[in-house]
Amino acid sequence: MTGVPSHDLETLVTHHRDHRSAGTDPWVPADEAPHARTWMSWPSRRGVWGLRLGGVQEDIALIARTIAEFEPVVMCAPDDDTANKARRRCGSTVEVTTAIPTDDLWMRDIAPVFRLDGYGGLDAVVLNFNGWGNKQIHDDDALVAERLATRRGLRHSYADFVGEGGAVEADGDGTVMATESSLVNKNRNRGMSRDEIEDAVLDAYGADTMIWLPGIKGKDITDDHVDVTSRFIRPGVVMVQLPPPDRDDAWARDAREQFAILSAATDARGRRLQVIPVHGPDTVRSRSSKFVDSYLNFHVVNGAVITAQFGDRAKDAAAREALAAAFPGREVVQLDVDRLMAGGGGIHCSTMHEPLP
């Protein structure tokens, strides 16, 4: 296991000085809280996907149809022609709308982050999406969060930092975690210190404690979003995907470091985190250098957990069993979405849940 520098264990886990009183400020609930619906976006730009577009569309349609077996799905499309194609692929169980045009499919990062207020209300926070540090076209995607909130008739505010929904994991009980590489980065938050970004994240998420993980800058478009490797299961419980023992690339070292930091961390309630390891696949079907072999980029829905499988029968089965144990009472559905994951993201990245107030 990669060692963590001694000075990092104290500085990477920080507690907000101004502890918020329970129920007075809106907060982002855990993913497992009941959902009103899932939001998705239909991929349509050949300039982004090239010859892979058709296969990626098939994967997005499969995810949408699967989620629709458990909760409503709304698919955003940029125009009528694209919307009609989406309807044919997704079927009648998925609602398709052109009211919120999009550039690409990564709804987790372009949608607003929804919050509850404890009194039956729901609002939204816009995270000021800038194309993952201006790496990709985002003319429409930058407006999705406010357009979606407006269409839903929700009060919305603007966070005091630039980021994406996939960059921050929340436990719904006062604790969030993120990688420094994705947020403490001049391509998003130039001129802001880590403490200033932390305060802004905590304020936006209605949280009190932030756990920082170092992450990796510049190796993927997201600068290493946390939701590929480490996920909150419930307050006090985190799941981390570990690589095979013989892997020693940057991503493998990053995963082991996240596991070590989280194993030493405490949350907003003073609980030492329980960290559940899940082992990544030994083999995958794809040869793409961008391929995301993550079981943990799952999407929790009402009554189920939707995750990936990679054709490694033993590891696929072990991941399914681990998720079933972590989310008792929910069905675990594993999908072959290799074409999507060869594009650098997965099921969680392509979805955003709207909690039920």
mmCIF file of C-alpha atoms in Angstrom:
data_model
loop_
_atom_site.group_PDB
_atom_site.id
_atom_site.type_symbol
_atom_site.label_atom_id
_atom_site.label_comp_id
_atom_site.label_asym_id
_atom_site.label_seq_id
_atom_site.Cartn_x
_atom_site.Cartn_y
_atom_site.Cartn_z
ATOM 1 C CA MET A 1 0.000 0.000 0.000
ATOM 2 C CA THR A 2 1.279 3.439 -0.875
ATOM 3 C CA GLY A 3 2.292 5.331 2.228
ATOM 4 C CA VAL A 4 0.650 8.657 3.078
ATOM 5 C CA PRO A 5 3.026 11.495 4.030
ATOM 6 C CA SER A 6 2.777 12.040 7.771
ATOM 7 C CA HIS A 7 1.840 15.695 7.452
ATOM 8 C CA ASP A 8 -1.065 14.885 5.120
ATOM 9 C CA LEU A 9 -3.139 12.728 7.488
ATOM 10 C CA GLU A 10 -3.786 15.717 9.730
ATOM 11 C CA THR A 11 -4.174 18.360 7.045
ATOM 12 C CA LEU A 12 -6.260 16.368 4.570
ATOM 13 C CA VAL A 13 -9.061 15.768 7.082
ATOM 14 C CA THR A 14 -10.385 19.109 8.273
ATOM 15 C CA HIS A 15 -13.358 20.235 10.309
ATOM 16 C CA HIS A 16 -15.312 23.379 9.596
ATOM 17 C CA ARG A 17 -15.089 25.866 12.422
ATOM 18 C CA ASP A 18 -18.683 27.063 12.262
ATOM 19 C CA HIS A 19 -20.720 23.937 13.004
ATOM 20 C CA ARG A 20 -24.197 24.365 11.545
ATOM 21 C CA SER A 21 -27.236 23.630 13.689
ATOM 22 C CA ALA A 22 -29.181 20.626 12.436
ATOM 23 C CA GLY A 23 -32.192 21.590 10.344
ATOM 24 C CA THR A 24 -31.327 25.283 9.920
ATOM 25 C CA ASP A 25 -29.545 25.144 6.561
ATOM 26 C CA PRO A 26 -30.329 23.170 3.400
ATOM 27 C CA TRP A 27 -28.124 20.121 2.878
ATOM 28 C CA VAL A 28 -27.314 17.642 0.145
ATOM 29 C CA PRO A 29 -28.768 14.255 1.137
ATOM 30 C CA ALA A 30 -27.035 10.931 0.644
ATOM 31 C CA ASP A 31 -27.489 9.235 -2.728
ATOM 32 C CA GLU A 32 -29.516 6.478 -1.064
ATOM 33 C CA ALA A 33 -32.260 8.901 0.051
ATOM 34 C CA PRO A 34 -35.564 8.380 -1.837
ATOM 35 C CA HIS A 35 -35.563 9.826 -5.355
ATOM 36 C CA ALA A 36 -38.219 11.710 -7.278
ATOM 37 C CA ARG A 37 -36.446 10.995 -10.575
ATOM 38 C CA THR A 38 -33.123 10.592 -12.345
ATOM 39 C CA TRP A 39 -31.927 13.148 -14.907
ATOM 40 C CA MET A 40 -29.829 12.107 -17.915
ATOM 41 C CA SER A 41 -28.564 13.639 -21.172
ATOM 42 C CA TRP A 42 -28.545 12.141 -24.657
ATOM 43 C CA PRO A 43 -25.123 12.131 -26.420
ATOM 44 C CA SER A 44 -25.461 13.640 -29.888
ATOM 45 C CA ARG A 45 -22.201 15.327 -30.934
ATOM 46 C CA ARG A 46 -20.075 13.372 -33.367
ATOM 47 C CA GLY A 47 -17.410 16.016 -32.816
ATOM 48 C CA VAL A 48 -17.069 14.664 -29.261
ATOM 49 C CA TRP A 49 -17.572 10.935 -29.866
ATOM 50 C CA GLY A 50 -16.714 10.372 -33.517
ATOM 51 C CA LEU A 51 -17.463 6.868 -34.769
ATOM 52 C CA ARG A 52 -18.151 5.734 -31.195
ATOM 53 C CA LEU A 53 -21.319 7.826 -30.920
ATOM 54 C CA GLY A 54 -23.799 5.078 -31.870
ATOM 55 C CA GLY A 55 -22.392 2.624 -29.346
ATOM 56 C CA VAL A 56 -22.361 5.208 -26.576
ATOM 57 C CA GLN A 57 -25.984 6.051 -27.368
ATOM 58 C CA GLU A 58 -26.877 2.373 -26.996
ATOM 59 C CA ASP A 59 -25.222 2.275 -23.578
ATOM 60 C CA ILE A 60 -26.976 5.438 -22.399
ATOM 61 C CA ALA A 61 -30.311 4.027 -23.604
ATOM 62 C CA LEU A 62 -29.653 0.789 -21.700
ATOM 63 C CA ILE A 63 -28.873 2.697 -18.503
ATOM 64 C CA ALA A 64 -31.995 4.849 -18.891
ATOM 65 C CA ARG A 65 -34.297 1.880 -19.541
ATOM 66 C CA THR A 66 -32.837 0.018 -16.563
ATOM 67 C CA ILE A 67 -33.266 2.936 -14.169
ATOM 68 C CA ALA A 68 -36.812 3.483 -15.455
ATOM 69 C CA GLU A 69 -37.737 0.072 -14.058
ATOM 70 C CA PHE A 70 -37.245 1.585 -10.586
ATOM 71 C CA GLU A 71 -37.915 5.342 -10.845
ATOM 72 C CA PRO A 72 -38.803 8.029 -13.421
ATOM 73 C CA VAL A 73 -36.085 9.087 -15.870
ATOM 74 C CA VAL A 74 -35.969 12.400 -17.758
ATOM 75 C CA MET A 75 -33.577 12.505 -20.722
ATOM 76 C CA CYS A 76 -32.472 15.908 -21.997
ATOM 77 C CA ALA A 77 -31.768 16.333 -25.712
ATOM 78 C CA PRO A 78 -30.567 19.382 -27.666
ATOM 79 C CA ASP A 79 -33.155 19.419 -30.479
ATOM 80 C CA ASP A 80 -36.240 17.685 -31.872
ATOM 81 C CA ASP A 81 -34.363 15.394 -34.257
ATOM 82 C CA THR A 82 -32.048 14.179 -31.514
ATOM 83 C CA ALA A 83 -34.968 13.808 -29.104
ATOM 84 C CA ASN A 84 -36.810 11.574 -31.555
ATOM 85 C CA LYS A 85 -33.733 9.350 -31.881
ATOM 86 C CA ALA A 86 -33.492 9.182 -28.094
ATOM 87 C CA ARG A 87 -37.153 8.192 -27.800
ATOM 88 C CA ARG A 88 -36.709 5.365 -30.305
ATOM 89 C CA ARG A 89 -33.674 4.021 -28.438
ATOM 90 C CA CYS A 90 -34.953 4.515 -24.888
ATOM 91 C CA GLY A 91 -38.577 3.482 -25.324
ATOM 92 C CA SER A 92 -41.765 4.762 -23.801
ATOM 93 C CA THR A 93 -40.682 4.403 -20.166
ATOM 94 C CA VAL A 94 -38.187 7.278 -20.473
ATOM 95 C CA GLU A 95 -39.354 10.892 -20.798
ATOM 96 C CA VAL A 96 -37.332 12.888 -23.342
ATOM 97 C CA THR A 97 -37.316 16.693 -23.355
ATOM 98 C CA THR A 98 -35.743 19.417 -25.496
ATOM 99 C CA ALA A 99 -36.442 22.115 -22.897
ATOM 100 C CA ILE A 100 -32.910 21.756 -21.476
ATOM 101 C CA PRO A 101 -30.425 21.465 -24.385
ATOM 102 C CA THR A 102 -27.066 19.819 -23.688
ATOM 103 C CA ASP A 103 -23.679 19.381 -25.339
ATOM 104 C CA ASP A 104 -22.807 15.949 -23.968
ATOM 105 C CA LEU A 105 -24.013 13.172 -21.671
ATOM 106 C CA TRP A 106 -22.294 13.814 -18.312
ATOM 107 C CA MET A 107 -25.340 14.884 -16.323
ATOM 108 C CA ARG A 108 -23.661 14.281 -12.938
ATOM 109 C CA ASP A 109 -21.331 17.186 -13.662
ATOM 110 C CA ILE A 110 -23.611 19.626 -15.473
ATOM 111 C CA ALA A 111 -26.843 19.300 -13.460
ATOM 112 C CA PRO A 112 -27.517 21.268 -10.300
ATOM 113 C CA VAL A 113 -26.873 19.693 -6.926
ATOM 114 C CA PHE A 114 -30.207 19.280 -5.135
ATOM 115 C CA ARG A 115 -30.675 20.060 -1.436
ATOM 116 C CA LEU A 116 -33.342 19.404 1.189
ATOM 117 C CA ASP A 117 -34.333 21.906 3.858
ATOM 118 C CA GLY A 118 -35.908 19.595 6.444
ATOM 119 C CA TYR A 119 -39.344 21.175 6.018
ATOM 120 C CA GLY A 120 -40.462 19.405 2.864
ATOM 121 C CA GLY A 121 -38.655 21.827 0.547
ATOM 122 C CA LEU A 122 -36.137 21.308 -2.236
ATOM 123 C CA ASP A 123 -33.694 23.761 -3.779
ATOM 124 C CA ALA A 124 -30.669 23.571 -6.061
ATOM 125 C CA VAL A 125 -27.080 24.776 -6.217
ATOM 126 C CA VAL A 126 -25.332 25.628 -9.483
ATOM 127 C CA LEU A 127 -21.647 24.581 -9.419
ATOM 128 C CA ASN A 128 -20.600 26.884 -12.299
ATOM 129 C CA PHE A 129 -19.521 24.117 -14.685
ATOM 130 C CA ASN A 130 -16.702 25.267 -17.010
ATOM 131 C CA GLY A 131 -16.007 22.166 -19.088
ATOM 132 C CA TRP A 132 -13.702 20.525 -16.524
ATOM 133 C CA GLY A 133 -11.326 23.458 -16.686
ATOM 134 C CA ASN A 134 -12.195 24.492 -20.280
ATOM 135 C CA LYS A 135 -11.135 21.145 -21.718
ATOM 136 C CA GLN A 136 -14.334 20.559 -23.733
ATOM 137 C CA ILE A 137 -17.142 22.520 -25.375
ATOM 138 C CA HIS A 138 -19.761 23.507 -22.804
ATOM 139 C CA ASP A 139 -21.888 26.324 -24.261
ATOM 140 C CA ASP A 140 -25.157 24.563 -23.383
ATOM 141 C CA ASP A 141 -23.799 22.339 -20.607
ATOM 142 C CA ALA A 142 -22.754 25.418 -18.612
ATOM 143 C CA LEU A 143 -26.411 26.498 -18.540
ATOM 144 C CA VAL A 144 -28.004 23.134 -17.769
ATOM 145 C CA ALA A 145 -27.979 23.544 -13.975
ATOM 146 C CA GLU A 146 -29.869 26.831 -13.901
ATOM 147 C CA ARG A 147 -32.193 25.836 -16.755
ATOM 148 C CA LEU A 148 -33.067 22.565 -15.047
ATOM 149 C CA ALA A 149 -33.696 24.267 -11.698
ATOM 150 C CA THR A 150 -35.861 26.900 -13.387
ATOM 151 C CA ARG A 151 -37.869 24.240 -15.250
ATOM 152 C CA ARG A 152 -38.471 22.465 -11.943
ATOM 153 C CA GLY A 153 -39.533 25.747 -10.324
ATOM 154 C CA LEU A 154 -36.810 25.475 -7.702
ATOM 155 C CA ARG A 155 -35.015 28.259 -5.911
ATOM 156 C CA HIS A 156 -31.398 28.075 -6.944
ATOM 157 C CA SER A 157 -28.179 29.699 -5.865
ATOM 158 C CA TYR A 158 -24.654 29.769 -7.244
ATOM 159 C CA ALA A 159 -21.786 28.132 -5.395
ATOM 160 C CA ASP A 160 -18.712 30.240 -4.628
ATOM 161 C CA PHE A 161 -16.468 27.746 -6.419
ATOM 162 C CA VAL A 162 -16.252 26.067 -9.826
ATOM 163 C CA GLY A 163 -16.728 22.330 -9.829
ATOM 164 C CA GLU A 164 -18.829 19.360 -10.849
ATOM 165 C CA GLY A 165 -21.243 17.036 -9.081
ATOM 166 C CA GLY A 166 -18.955 14.055 -9.607
ATOM 167 C CA ALA A 167 -16.140 15.877 -7.813
ATOM 168 C CA VAL A 168 -17.833 15.846 -4.392
ATOM 169 C CA GLU A 169 -19.245 12.912 -2.433
ATOM 170 C CA ALA A 170 -21.692 13.703 0.404
ATOM 171 C CA ASP A 171 -22.878 11.400 3.191
ATOM 172 C CA GLY A 172 -26.007 13.464 3.966
ATOM 173 C CA ASP A 173 -24.922 13.772 7.600
ATOM 174 C CA GLY A 174 -22.417 16.612 7.532
ATOM 175 C CA THR A 175 -19.420 15.114 5.739
ATOM 176 C CA VAL A 176 -18.161 15.524 2.174
ATOM 177 C CA MET A 177 -15.036 14.333 0.395
ATOM 178 C CA ALA A 178 -13.244 15.388 -2.789
ATOM 179 C CA THR A 179 -9.875 15.256 -4.485
ATOM 180 C CA GLU A 180 -7.641 18.305 -4.347
ATOM 181 C CA SER A 181 -6.639 17.669 -7.949
ATOM 182 C CA SER A 182 -10.143 18.388 -9.230
ATOM 183 C CA LEU A 183 -11.051 21.424 -7.114
ATOM 184 C CA VAL A 184 -7.823 23.018 -5.853
ATOM 185 C CA ASN A 185 -6.858 23.567 -9.446
ATOM 186 C CA LYS A 186 -6.214 26.802 -11.332
ATOM 187 C CA ASN A 187 -8.260 25.533 -14.289
ATOM 188 C CA ARG A 188 -11.348 25.837 -12.093
ATOM 189 C CA ASN A 189 -10.590 27.943 -9.021
ATOM 190 C CA ARG A 190 -7.598 30.099 -9.870
ATOM 191 C CA GLY A 191 -6.496 32.299 -6.999
ATOM 192 C CA MET A 192 -8.469 30.441 -4.323
ATOM 193 C CA SER A 193 -6.733 28.650 -1.470
ATOM 194 C CA ARG A 194 -7.746 25.186 -0.370
ATOM 195 C CA ASP A 195 -9.319 26.637 2.778
ATOM 196 C CA GLU A 196 -11.389 29.079 0.707
ATOM 197 C CA ILE A 197 -12.557 26.288 -1.602
ATOM 198 C CA GLU A 198 -13.358 24.098 1.387
ATOM 199 C CA ASP A 199 -15.524 26.804 2.958
ATOM 200 C CA ALA A 200 -17.354 27.270 -0.351
ATOM 201 C CA VAL A 201 -17.974 23.523 -0.769
ATOM 202 C CA LEU A 202 -19.199 23.119 2.797
ATOM 203 C CA ASP A 203 -21.528 26.084 2.394
ATOM 204 C CA ALA A 204 -22.952 24.765 -0.891
ATOM 205 C CA TYR A 205 -23.458 21.247 0.452
ATOM 206 C CA GLY A 206 -24.700 22.230 3.913
ATOM 207 C CA ALA A 207 -21.902 20.196 5.470
ATOM 208 C CA ASP A 208 -19.457 20.659 8.338
ATOM 209 C CA THR A 209 -16.485 18.391 7.622
ATOM 210 C CA MET A 210 -14.456 17.941 4.456
ATOM 211 C CA ILE A 211 -12.088 15.070 3.775
ATOM 212 C CA TRP A 212 -9.485 15.919 1.152
ATOM 213 C CA LEU A 213 -7.850 13.260 -1.003
ATOM 214 C CA PRO A 214 -4.822 14.291 -3.104
ATOM 215 C CA GLY A 215 -5.926 12.890 -6.488
ATOM 216 C CA ILE A 216 -4.139 13.211 -9.826
ATOM 217 C CA LYS A 217 -4.057 16.329 -12.002
ATOM 218 C CA GLY A 218 -4.024 16.213 -15.771
ATOM 219 C CA LYS A 219 -4.368 12.479 -16.446
ATOM 220 C CA ASP A 220 -8.072 12.551 -17.312
ATOM 221 C CA ILE A 221 -10.574 15.228 -18.235
ATOM 222 C CA THR A 222 -11.976 15.442 -14.688
ATOM 223 C CA ASP A 223 -8.607 15.685 -12.907
ATOM 224 C CA ASP A 224 -9.581 12.567 -10.936
ATOM 225 C CA HIS A 225 -13.144 12.775 -9.677
ATOM 226 C CA VAL A 226 -13.656 11.002 -6.374
ATOM 227 C CA ASP A 227 -16.778 9.129 -7.531
ATOM 228 C CA VAL A 228 -14.729 6.652 -9.577
ATOM 229 C CA THR A 229 -12.723 5.340 -6.626
ATOM 230 C CA SER A 230 -14.336 6.243 -3.274
ATOM 231 C CA ARG A 231 -18.043 6.468 -2.405
ATOM 232 C CA PHE A 232 -20.089 7.041 0.715
ATOM 233 C CA ILE A 233 -22.421 4.128 1.369
ATOM 234 C CA ARG A 234 -24.067 5.736 4.375
ATOM 235 C CA PRO A 235 -22.877 8.025 7.182
ATOM 236 C CA GLY A 236 -19.723 6.558 8.662
ATOM 237 C CA VAL A 237 -19.238 3.995 5.871
ATOM 238 C CA VAL A 238 -17.141 4.398 2.716
ATOM 239 C CA MET A 239 -16.358 1.964 -0.085
ATOM 240 C CA VAL A 240 -13.037 2.187 -1.969
ATOM 241 C CA GLN A 241 -12.034 0.257 -5.087
ATOM 242 C CA LEU A 242 -8.530 -1.172 -4.907
ATOM 243 C CA PRO A 243 -6.471 -2.307 -7.910
ATOM 244 C CA PRO A 244 -4.955 -5.746 -8.431
ATOM 245 C CA PRO A 245 -1.767 -6.181 -6.344
ATOM 246 C CA ASP A 246 0.525 -6.182 -9.375
ATOM 247 C CA ARG A 247 -0.632 -2.783 -10.643
ATOM 248 C CA ASP A 248 1.592 0.180 -9.773
ATOM 249 C CA ASP A 249 0.470 2.886 -12.181
ATOM 250 C CA ALA A 250 -0.617 6.363 -11.052
ATOM 251 C CA TRP A 251 -4.273 5.328 -10.721
ATOM 252 C CA ALA A 252 -3.381 2.273 -8.615
ATOM 253 C CA ARG A 253 -1.227 4.374 -6.289
ATOM 254 C CA ASP A 254 -4.011 6.963 -6.057
ATOM 255 C CA ALA A 255 -6.576 4.319 -5.048
ATOM 256 C CA ARG A 256 -4.318 2.900 -2.337
ATOM 257 C CA GLU A 257 -3.653 6.391 -1.010
ATOM 258 C CA GLN A 258 -7.380 7.158 -0.870
ATOM 259 C CA PHE A 259 -7.936 3.917 1.051
ATOM 260 C CA ALA A 260 -5.196 4.822 3.562
ATOM 261 C CA ILE A 261 -6.438 8.376 4.141
ATOM 262 C CA LEU A 262 -10.069 7.346 4.553
ATOM 263 C CA SER A 263 -9.098 4.524 6.917
ATOM 264 C CA ALA A 264 -7.559 7.156 9.219
ATOM 265 C CA ALA A 265 -10.365 9.716 8.864
ATOM 266 C CA THR A 266 -13.246 10.702 11.103
ATOM 267 C CA ASP A 267 -16.489 12.289 9.948
ATOM 268 C CA ALA A 268 -18.563 15.253 11.109
ATOM 269 C CA ARG A 269 -20.006 13.236 14.000
ATOM 270 C CA GLY A 270 -16.595 12.068 15.186
ATOM 271 C CA ARG A 271 -16.996 8.529 13.829
ATOM 272 C CA ARG A 272 -13.924 6.711 12.558
ATOM 273 C CA LEU A 273 -14.860 5.758 9.026
ATOM 274 C CA GLN A 274 -15.520 2.127 8.225
ATOM 275 C CA VAL A 275 -13.819 1.545 4.866
ATOM 276 C CA ILE A 276 -14.992 -1.384 2.745
ATOM 277 C CA PRO A 277 -12.564 -2.481 0.022
ATOM 278 C CA VAL A 278 -13.827 -3.650 -3.349
ATOM 279 C CA HIS A 279 -11.282 -5.141 -5.719
ATOM 280 C CA GLY A 280 -11.217 -3.977 -9.306
ATOM 281 C CA PRO A 281 -11.263 -6.399 -12.249
ATOM 282 C CA ASP A 282 -8.136 -8.253 -13.297
ATOM 283 C CA THR A 283 -9.179 -8.109 -16.947
ATOM 284 C CA VAL A 284 -11.507 -5.935 -19.035
ATOM 285 C CA ARG A 285 -12.840 -6.238 -22.571
ATOM 286 C CA SER A 286 -11.837 -2.752 -23.720
ATOM 287 C CA ARG A 287 -8.441 -1.621 -24.961
ATOM 288 C CA SER A 288 -9.203 2.091 -24.571
ATOM 289 C CA SER A 289 -6.611 4.031 -22.586
ATOM 290 C CA LYS A 290 -9.484 6.092 -21.133
ATOM 291 C CA PHE A 291 -11.416 3.056 -19.941
ATOM 292 C CA VAL A 292 -12.901 3.403 -16.439
ATOM 293 C CA ASP A 293 -12.908 -0.050 -14.820
ATOM 294 C CA SER A 294 -14.912 1.131 -11.822
ATOM 295 C CA TYR A 295 -17.566 -0.886 -10.035
ATOM 296 C CA LEU A 296 -18.006 2.096 -7.716
ATOM 297 C CA ASN A 297 -19.227 4.523 -10.352
ATOM 298 C CA PHE A 298 -22.668 3.098 -9.555
ATOM 299 C CA HIS A 299 -26.010 4.898 -9.402
ATOM 300 C CA VAL A 300 -28.277 4.227 -6.423
ATOM 301 C CA VAL A 301 -31.979 4.289 -7.336
ATOM 302 C CA ASN A 302 -35.189 3.473 -5.501
ATOM 303 C CA GLY A 303 -34.853 -0.221 -4.765
ATOM 304 C CA ALA A 304 -31.659 -0.928 -6.693
ATOM 305 C CA VAL A 305 -28.018 -0.175 -7.371
ATOM 306 C CA ILE A 306 -27.035 0.089 -11.045
ATOM 307 C CA THR A 307 -23.381 -0.722 -11.662
ATOM 308 C CA ALA A 308 -21.051 -2.104 -14.323
ATOM 309 C CA GLN A 309 -19.604 -5.505 -15.156
ATOM 310 C CA PHE A 310 -16.455 -6.087 -17.155
ATOM 311 C CA GLY A 311 -16.475 -9.769 -18.109
ATOM 312 C CA ASP A 312 -14.222 -10.789 -15.205
ATOM 313 C CA ARG A 313 -16.653 -13.321 -13.758
ATOM 314 C CA ALA A 314 -15.034 -13.690 -10.350
ATOM 315 C CA LYS A 315 -14.494 -9.983 -9.714
ATOM 316 C CA ASP A 316 -17.884 -9.026 -11.182
ATOM 317 C CA ALA A 317 -19.562 -11.472 -8.789
ATOM 318 C CA ALA A 318 -17.538 -10.264 -5.798
ATOM 319 C CA ALA A 319 -18.426 -6.638 -6.538
ATOM 320 C CA ARG A 320 -22.101 -7.544 -6.883
ATOM 321 C CA GLU A 321 -22.023 -9.328 -3.515
ATOM 322 C CA ALA A 322 -20.231 -6.409 -1.844
ATOM 323 C CA LEU A 323 -22.787 -3.907 -3.117
ATOM 324 C CA ALA A 324 -25.694 -6.157 -2.132
ATOM 325 C CA ALA A 325 -24.285 -6.371 1.403
ATOM 326 C CA ALA A 326 -23.674 -2.608 1.514
ATOM 327 C CA PHE A 327 -27.197 -1.772 0.317
ATOM 328 C CA PRO A 328 -29.453 -4.413 1.890
ATOM 329 C CA GLY A 329 -32.892 -4.637 0.353
ATOM 330 C CA ARG A 330 -31.764 -3.227 -2.999
ATOM 331 C CA GLU A 331 -31.343 -5.252 -6.165
ATOM 332 C CA VAL A 332 -27.872 -5.006 -7.726
ATOM 333 C CA VAL A 333 -28.057 -4.725 -11.517
ATOM 334 C CA GLN A 334 -24.818 -5.028 -13.484
ATOM 335 C CA LEU A 335 -24.661 -3.704 -17.049
ATOM 336 C CA ASP A 336 -22.174 -4.035 -19.887
ATOM 337 C CA VAL A 337 -21.603 -0.365 -20.775
ATOM 338 C CA ASP A 338 -18.042 -0.725 -22.027
ATOM 339 C CA ARG A 339 -18.512 1.800 -24.831
ATOM 340 C CA LEU A 340 -19.534 4.508 -22.374
ATOM 341 C CA MET A 341 -16.751 3.670 -19.955
ATOM 342 C CA ALA A 342 -14.193 3.729 -22.769
ATOM 343 C CA GLY A 343 -15.035 7.435 -22.977
ATOM 344 C CA GLY A 344 -13.702 8.127 -19.498
ATOM 345 C CA GLY A 345 -16.844 7.954 -17.354
ATOM 346 C CA GLY A 346 -19.509 5.595 -16.136
ATOM 347 C CA ILE A 347 -23.043 5.131 -14.878
ATOM 348 C CA HIS A 348 -22.845 7.573 -11.971
ATOM 349 C CA CYS A 349 -21.188 10.152 -14.236
ATOM 350 C CA SER A 350 -24.096 9.992 -16.693
ATOM 351 C CA THR A 351 -26.881 10.421 -14.123
ATOM 352 C CA MET A 352 -28.062 12.930 -11.532
ATOM 353 C CA HIS A 353 -30.645 11.998 -8.928
ATOM 354 C CA GLU A 354 -33.310 14.421 -7.744
ATOM 355 C CA PRO A 355 -34.224 13.572 -4.142
ATOM 356 C CA LEU A 356 -37.802 13.338 -3.002
ATOM 357 C CA PRO A 357 -38.545 16.266 -0.660
#
